[in-house]
Short mmCIF file of C-alpha atoms in Angstrom, two decimals:
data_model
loop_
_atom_site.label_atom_id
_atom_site.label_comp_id
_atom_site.label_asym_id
_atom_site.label_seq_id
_atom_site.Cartn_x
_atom_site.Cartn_y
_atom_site.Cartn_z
CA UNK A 1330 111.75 31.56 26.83
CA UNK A 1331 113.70 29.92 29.19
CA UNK A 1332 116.53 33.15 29.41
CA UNK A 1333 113.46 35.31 29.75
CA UNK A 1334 112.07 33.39 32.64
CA UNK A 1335 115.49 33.09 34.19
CA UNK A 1336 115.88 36.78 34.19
CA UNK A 1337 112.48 37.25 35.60
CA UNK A 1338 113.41 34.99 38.31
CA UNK A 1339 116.39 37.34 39.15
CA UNK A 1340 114.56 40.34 39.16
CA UNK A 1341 113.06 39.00 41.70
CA UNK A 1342 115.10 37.22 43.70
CA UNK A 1343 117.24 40.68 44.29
CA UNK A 1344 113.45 42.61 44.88
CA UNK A 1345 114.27 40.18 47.77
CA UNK A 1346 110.78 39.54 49.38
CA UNK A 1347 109.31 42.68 48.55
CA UNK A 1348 107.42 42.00 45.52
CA UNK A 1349 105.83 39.00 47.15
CA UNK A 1350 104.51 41.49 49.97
CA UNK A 1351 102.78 43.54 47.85
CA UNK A 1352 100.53 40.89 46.78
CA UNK A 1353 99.66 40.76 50.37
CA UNK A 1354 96.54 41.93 51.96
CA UNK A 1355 97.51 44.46 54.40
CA UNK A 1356 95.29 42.92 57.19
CA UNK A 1357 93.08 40.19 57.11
CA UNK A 1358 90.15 41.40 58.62
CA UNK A 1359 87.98 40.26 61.61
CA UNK A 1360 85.13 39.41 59.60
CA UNK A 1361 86.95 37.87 56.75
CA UNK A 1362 84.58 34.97 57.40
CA UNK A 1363 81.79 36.67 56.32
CA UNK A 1364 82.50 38.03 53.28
CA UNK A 1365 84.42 34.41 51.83
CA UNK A 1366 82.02 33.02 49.25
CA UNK A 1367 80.86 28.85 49.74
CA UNK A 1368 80.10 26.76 47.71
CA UNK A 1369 79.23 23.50 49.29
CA UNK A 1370 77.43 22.76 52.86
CA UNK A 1371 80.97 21.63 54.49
CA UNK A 1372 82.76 24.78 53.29
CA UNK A 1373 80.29 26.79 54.39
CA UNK A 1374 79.91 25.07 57.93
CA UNK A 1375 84.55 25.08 58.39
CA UNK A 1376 84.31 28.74 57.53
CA UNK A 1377 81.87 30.02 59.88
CA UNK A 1378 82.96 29.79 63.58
CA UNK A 1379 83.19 27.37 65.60
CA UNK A 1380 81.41 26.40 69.22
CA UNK A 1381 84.72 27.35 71.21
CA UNK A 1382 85.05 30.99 72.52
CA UNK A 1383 88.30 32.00 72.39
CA UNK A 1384 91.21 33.69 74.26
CA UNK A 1385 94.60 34.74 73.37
CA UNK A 1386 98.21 35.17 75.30
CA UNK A 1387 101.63 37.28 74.02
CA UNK A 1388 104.17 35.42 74.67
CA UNK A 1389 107.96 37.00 74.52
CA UNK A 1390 109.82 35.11 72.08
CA UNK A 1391 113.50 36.51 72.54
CA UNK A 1392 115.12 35.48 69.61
CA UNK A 1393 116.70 37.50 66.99
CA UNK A 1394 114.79 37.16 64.22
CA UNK A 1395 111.65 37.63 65.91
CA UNK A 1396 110.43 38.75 68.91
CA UNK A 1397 106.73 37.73 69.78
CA UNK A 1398 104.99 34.32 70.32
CA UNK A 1399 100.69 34.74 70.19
CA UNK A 1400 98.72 32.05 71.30
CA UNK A 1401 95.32 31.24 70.59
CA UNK A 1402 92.75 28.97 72.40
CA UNK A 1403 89.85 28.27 73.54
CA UNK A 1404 88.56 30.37 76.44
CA UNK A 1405 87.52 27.09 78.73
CA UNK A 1406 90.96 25.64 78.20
CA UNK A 1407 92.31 26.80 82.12
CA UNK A 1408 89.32 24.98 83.76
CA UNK A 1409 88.72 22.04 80.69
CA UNK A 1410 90.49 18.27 81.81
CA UNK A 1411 90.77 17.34 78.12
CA UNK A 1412 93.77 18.08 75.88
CA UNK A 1413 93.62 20.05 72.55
CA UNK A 1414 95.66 19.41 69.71
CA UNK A 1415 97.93 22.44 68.44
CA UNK A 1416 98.36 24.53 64.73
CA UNK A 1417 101.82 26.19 64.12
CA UNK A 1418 101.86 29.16 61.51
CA UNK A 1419 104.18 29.77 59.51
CA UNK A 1420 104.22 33.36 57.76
CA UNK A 1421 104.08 34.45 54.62
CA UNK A 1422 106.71 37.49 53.39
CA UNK A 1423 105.38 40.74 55.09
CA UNK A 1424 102.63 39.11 56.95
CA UNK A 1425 103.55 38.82 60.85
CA UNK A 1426 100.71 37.11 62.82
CA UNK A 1427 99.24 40.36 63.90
CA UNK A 1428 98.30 40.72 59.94
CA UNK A 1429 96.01 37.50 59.72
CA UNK A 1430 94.97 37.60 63.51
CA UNK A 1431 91.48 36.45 62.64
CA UNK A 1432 92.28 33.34 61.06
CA UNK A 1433 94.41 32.15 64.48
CA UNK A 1434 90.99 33.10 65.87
CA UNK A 1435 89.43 31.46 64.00
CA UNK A 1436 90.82 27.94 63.89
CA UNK A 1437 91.06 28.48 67.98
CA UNK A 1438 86.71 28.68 67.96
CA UNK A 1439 87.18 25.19 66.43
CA UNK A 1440 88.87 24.23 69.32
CA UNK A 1441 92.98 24.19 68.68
CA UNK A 1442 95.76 26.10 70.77
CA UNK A 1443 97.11 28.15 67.69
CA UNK A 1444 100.46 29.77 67.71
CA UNK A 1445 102.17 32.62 65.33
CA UNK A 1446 105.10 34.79 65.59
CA UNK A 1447 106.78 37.84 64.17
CA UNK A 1448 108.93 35.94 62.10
CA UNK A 1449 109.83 38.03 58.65
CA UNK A 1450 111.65 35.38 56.95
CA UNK A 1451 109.87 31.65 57.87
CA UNK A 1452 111.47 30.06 54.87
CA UNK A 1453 113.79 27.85 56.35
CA UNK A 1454 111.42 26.44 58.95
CA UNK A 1455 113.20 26.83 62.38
CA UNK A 1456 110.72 29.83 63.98
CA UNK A 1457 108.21 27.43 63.14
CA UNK A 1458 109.85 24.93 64.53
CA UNK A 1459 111.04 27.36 67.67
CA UNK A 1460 106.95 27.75 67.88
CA UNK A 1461 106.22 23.89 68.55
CA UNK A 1462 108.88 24.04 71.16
CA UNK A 1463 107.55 27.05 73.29
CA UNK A 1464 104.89 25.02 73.20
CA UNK A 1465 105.91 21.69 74.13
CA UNK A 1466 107.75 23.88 76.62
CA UNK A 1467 104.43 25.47 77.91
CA UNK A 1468 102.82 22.09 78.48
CA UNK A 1469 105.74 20.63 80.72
CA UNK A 1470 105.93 24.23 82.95
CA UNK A 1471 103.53 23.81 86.40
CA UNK A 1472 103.26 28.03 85.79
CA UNK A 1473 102.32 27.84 82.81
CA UNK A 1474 98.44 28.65 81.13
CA UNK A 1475 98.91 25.54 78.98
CA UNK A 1476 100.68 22.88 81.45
CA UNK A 1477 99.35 19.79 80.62
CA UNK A 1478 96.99 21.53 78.39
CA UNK A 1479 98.11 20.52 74.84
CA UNK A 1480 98.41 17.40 72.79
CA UNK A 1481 101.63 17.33 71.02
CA UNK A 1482 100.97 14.12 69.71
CA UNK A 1483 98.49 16.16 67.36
CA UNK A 1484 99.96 18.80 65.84
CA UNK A 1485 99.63 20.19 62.14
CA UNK A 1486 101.46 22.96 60.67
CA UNK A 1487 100.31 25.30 58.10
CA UNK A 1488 101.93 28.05 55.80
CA UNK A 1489 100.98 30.77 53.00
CA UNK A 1490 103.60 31.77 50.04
CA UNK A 1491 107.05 31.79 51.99
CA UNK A 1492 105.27 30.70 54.91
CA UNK A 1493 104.42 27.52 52.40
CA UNK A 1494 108.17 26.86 52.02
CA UNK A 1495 108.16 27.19 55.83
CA UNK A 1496 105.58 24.76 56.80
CA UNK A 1497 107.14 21.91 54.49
CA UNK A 1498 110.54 22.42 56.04
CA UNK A 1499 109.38 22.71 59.72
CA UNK A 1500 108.29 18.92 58.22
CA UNK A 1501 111.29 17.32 57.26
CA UNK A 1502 114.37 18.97 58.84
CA UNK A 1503 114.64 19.29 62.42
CA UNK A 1504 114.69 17.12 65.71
CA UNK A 1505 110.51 17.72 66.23
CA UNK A 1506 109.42 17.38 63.22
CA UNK A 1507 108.01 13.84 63.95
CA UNK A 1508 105.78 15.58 66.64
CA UNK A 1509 103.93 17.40 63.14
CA UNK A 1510 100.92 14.96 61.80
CA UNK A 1511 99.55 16.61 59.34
CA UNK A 1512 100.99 19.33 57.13
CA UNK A 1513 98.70 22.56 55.01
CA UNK A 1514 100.04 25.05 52.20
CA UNK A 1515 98.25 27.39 49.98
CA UNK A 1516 100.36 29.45 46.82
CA UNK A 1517 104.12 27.78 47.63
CA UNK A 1518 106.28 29.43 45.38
CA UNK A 1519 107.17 26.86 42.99
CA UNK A 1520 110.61 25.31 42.90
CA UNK A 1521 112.63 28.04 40.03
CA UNK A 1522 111.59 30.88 42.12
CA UNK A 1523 111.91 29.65 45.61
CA UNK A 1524 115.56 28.59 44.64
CA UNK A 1525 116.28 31.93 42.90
CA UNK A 1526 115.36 33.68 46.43
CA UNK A 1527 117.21 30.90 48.03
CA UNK A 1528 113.94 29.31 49.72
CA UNK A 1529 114.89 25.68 49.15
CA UNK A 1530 112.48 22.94 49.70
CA UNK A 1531 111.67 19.14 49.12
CA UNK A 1532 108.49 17.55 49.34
CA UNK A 1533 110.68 14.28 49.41
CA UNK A 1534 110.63 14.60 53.56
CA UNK A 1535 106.76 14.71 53.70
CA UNK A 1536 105.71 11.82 55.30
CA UNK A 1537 102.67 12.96 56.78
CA UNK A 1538 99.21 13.62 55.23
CA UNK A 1539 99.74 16.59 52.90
CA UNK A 1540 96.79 19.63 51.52
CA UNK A 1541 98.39 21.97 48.70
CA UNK A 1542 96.44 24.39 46.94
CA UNK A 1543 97.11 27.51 45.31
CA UNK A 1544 95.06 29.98 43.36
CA UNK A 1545 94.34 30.14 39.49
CA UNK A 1546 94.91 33.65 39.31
CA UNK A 1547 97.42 35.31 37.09
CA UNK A 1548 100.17 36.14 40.01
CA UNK A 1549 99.50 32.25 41.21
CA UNK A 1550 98.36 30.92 38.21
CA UNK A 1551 100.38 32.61 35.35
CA UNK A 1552 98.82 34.44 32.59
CA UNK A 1553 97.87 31.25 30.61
CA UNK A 1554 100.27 31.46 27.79
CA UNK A 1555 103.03 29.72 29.64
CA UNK A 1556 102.23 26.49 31.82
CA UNK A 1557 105.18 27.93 34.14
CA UNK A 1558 104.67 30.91 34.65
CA UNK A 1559 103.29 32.23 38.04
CA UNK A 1560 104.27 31.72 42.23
CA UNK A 1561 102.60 28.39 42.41
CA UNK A 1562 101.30 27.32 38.90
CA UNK A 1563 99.65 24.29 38.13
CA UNK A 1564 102.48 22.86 36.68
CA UNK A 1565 104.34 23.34 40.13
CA UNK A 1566 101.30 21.92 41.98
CA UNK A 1567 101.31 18.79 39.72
CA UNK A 1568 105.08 18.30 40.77
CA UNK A 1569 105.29 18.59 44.34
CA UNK A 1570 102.12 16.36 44.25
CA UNK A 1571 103.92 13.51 41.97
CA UNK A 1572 106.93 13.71 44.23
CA UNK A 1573 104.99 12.60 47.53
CA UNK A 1574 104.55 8.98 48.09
CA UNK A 1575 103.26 7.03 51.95
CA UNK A 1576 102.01 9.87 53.75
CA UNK A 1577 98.60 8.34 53.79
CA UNK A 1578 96.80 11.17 52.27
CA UNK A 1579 97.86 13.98 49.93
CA UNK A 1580 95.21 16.51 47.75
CA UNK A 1581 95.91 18.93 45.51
CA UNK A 1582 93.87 21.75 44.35
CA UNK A 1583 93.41 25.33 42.98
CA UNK A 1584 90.99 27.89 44.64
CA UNK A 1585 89.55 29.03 41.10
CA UNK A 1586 88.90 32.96 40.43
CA UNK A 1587 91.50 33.95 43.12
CA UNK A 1588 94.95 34.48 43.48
CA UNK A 1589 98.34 34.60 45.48
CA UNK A 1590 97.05 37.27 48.14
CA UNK A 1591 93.63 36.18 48.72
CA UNK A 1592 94.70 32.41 49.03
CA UNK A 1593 95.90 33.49 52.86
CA UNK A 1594 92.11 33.15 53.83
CA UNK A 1595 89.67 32.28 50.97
CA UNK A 1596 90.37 28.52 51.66
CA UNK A 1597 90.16 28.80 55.13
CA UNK A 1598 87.05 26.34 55.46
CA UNK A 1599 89.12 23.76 54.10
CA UNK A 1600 92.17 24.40 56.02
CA UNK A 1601 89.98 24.44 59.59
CA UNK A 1602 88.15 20.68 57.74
CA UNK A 1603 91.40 19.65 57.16
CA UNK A 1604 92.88 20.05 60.37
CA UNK A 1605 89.78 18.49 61.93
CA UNK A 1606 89.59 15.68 59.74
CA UNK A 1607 93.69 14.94 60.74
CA UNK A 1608 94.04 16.48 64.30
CA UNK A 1609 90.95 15.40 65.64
CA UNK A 1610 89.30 12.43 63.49
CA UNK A 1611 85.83 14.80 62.64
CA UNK A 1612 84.07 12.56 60.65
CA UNK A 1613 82.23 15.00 59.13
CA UNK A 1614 85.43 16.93 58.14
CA UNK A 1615 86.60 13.67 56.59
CA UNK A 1616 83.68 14.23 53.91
CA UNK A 1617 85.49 16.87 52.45
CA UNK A 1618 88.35 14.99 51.38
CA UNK A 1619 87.55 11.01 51.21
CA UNK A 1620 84.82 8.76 50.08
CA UNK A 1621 83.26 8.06 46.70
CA UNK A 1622 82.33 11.79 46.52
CA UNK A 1623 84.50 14.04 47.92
CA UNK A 1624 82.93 17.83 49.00
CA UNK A 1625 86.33 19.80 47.18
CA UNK A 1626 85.67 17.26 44.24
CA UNK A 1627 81.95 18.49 43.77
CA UNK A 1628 82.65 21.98 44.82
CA UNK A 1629 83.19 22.98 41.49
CA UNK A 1630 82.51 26.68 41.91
CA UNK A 1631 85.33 27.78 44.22
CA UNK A 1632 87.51 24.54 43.36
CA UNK A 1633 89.38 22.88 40.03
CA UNK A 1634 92.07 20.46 39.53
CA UNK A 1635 91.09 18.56 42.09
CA UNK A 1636 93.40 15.15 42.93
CA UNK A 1637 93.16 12.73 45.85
CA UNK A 1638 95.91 9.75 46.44
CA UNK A 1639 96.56 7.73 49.76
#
């Protein structure tokens, strides 16, 4: 078993990242929001819009490996006197921000400057990174839409499949990474594959409060007969999750009856609580996650495997 998942892995690994994008939805579209079955009051409330109208900026980004910067924000941001705290993005394989638009919407309505990029390869962290900079660089530049806009001092980071690897190394390995508080994945490729296509990770660096979920479908979740098979199967979940320790909060969970593609947006009411409940001390986000009775705990029609440690 183990020579026949090793040979899998390679197959892959040299398909480079091209089997992972066709698992992708081709666009994410605008009313996404609408169509994303709830099954609690909370989830329902995250996924519908929030009170902010929004407005959006293309930035150049002049690098290399990608060329774009695209902020989101709310629309009453040139003319507000408060601060807002920030989300970076980082992609999954095929899926430039200009796929998933909507969802940087989105979490902008709930009132965050959101930033994505072009980036085709976000594994190693640093246009994720680059994207907290342009921003820190934004909010110190008297020109600038943003100058003295942003709070730094909140910012979370999020990532889908490669983007997933992304997010957790923007995290641990650079000179900002202290500036990220609070850290979201959904279907990281688990540890075998992301090595075979040279993604490496460790959840060792995560020091700040941590949501991981993944999907229990058969490209996530594996086709049942073995625990490790899959892009992010339980068994890979349960592992990262054991290996995280003084972050202050870290939950685990699977997004039941969907899988690697659709976990890009299905969770997305948990993702905007989440950030909330971290960034911006919502109270009523917090229900989702802590107390005696949890929301994702009781949500037992779109959630399973549930686990909660501080």
């Amino acid at each position: 078993m183990k020579k026949i998942l090793a040979a899998a892995l390679t197959l892959l690994a040299l398909a480079g990242c091209s089997a992972l994008d066709r698992m992708m939805p081709a666009m994410v579209a605008s009313d996404y929001y609408q169509k994303t079955q709830t099954g609690m009051p909370l989830e329902r409330k995250y996924t519908a819009p929030g009170t902010f109208h929004t407005a959006s900026q293309t930035f150049a980004g002049g690098r290399q490996r990608f060329k774009t910067y695209k902020v989101w924000y709310p629309a009453d941001l040139p003319h507000s006197k408060q601060t807002y705290p920030v989300v970076v993005f980082a992609n999954g394989s095929g899926v430039a921000y200009y796929k998933y638009e909507a969802i940087f919407n989105h979490l902008a309505s709930w009132g965050f400057v959101v930033i994505g990029n072009d980036d085709s390869s976000s594994w190693d962290g640093s246009s994720t990174s680059q994207s907290l900079a342009f921003l820190q660089q934004q909010n110190q530049h008297p020109d600038s839409l943003f100058y003295r806009k942003l709070d730094l001092n909140r910012a979370g980071v999020s990532g889908h499949s490669q983007g997933g690897v992304g997010a957790i190394n923007a995290v641990g390995n650079f000179a900002n990474s202290h500036q990220f508080k609070a850290l979201y994945t959904a279907s990281t490729p688990k540890h075998a594959l992301a090595l075979a296509l040279k993604w490496p990770y460790n959840v060792g660096k995560i020091n700040v409060p941590y949501f991981m979920n993944a999907g229990t479908g058969p490209f996530d979740g594996g086709d049942g007969k073995d625990p490790d098979s899959g892009i992010a199967p339980l068994t890979s979940l349960r592992d990262n999750y054991a290996r995280i320790s003084g972050n202050g909060l870290t939950v685990m969970a699977r997004r039941s009856h969907a899988d690697h593609g659709e976990l890009l947006y299905l969770p997305d009411g948990y993702m905007t609580a989440w950030f909330r409940y971290t960034l911006m001390n919502d109270s009523e986000a917090a229900q989702v996650f802590t107390g005696a009775a949890p929301e994702i705990r009781r949500n037992t029609q779109n959630w399973q495997d549930v686990q909660i440690k501080r």
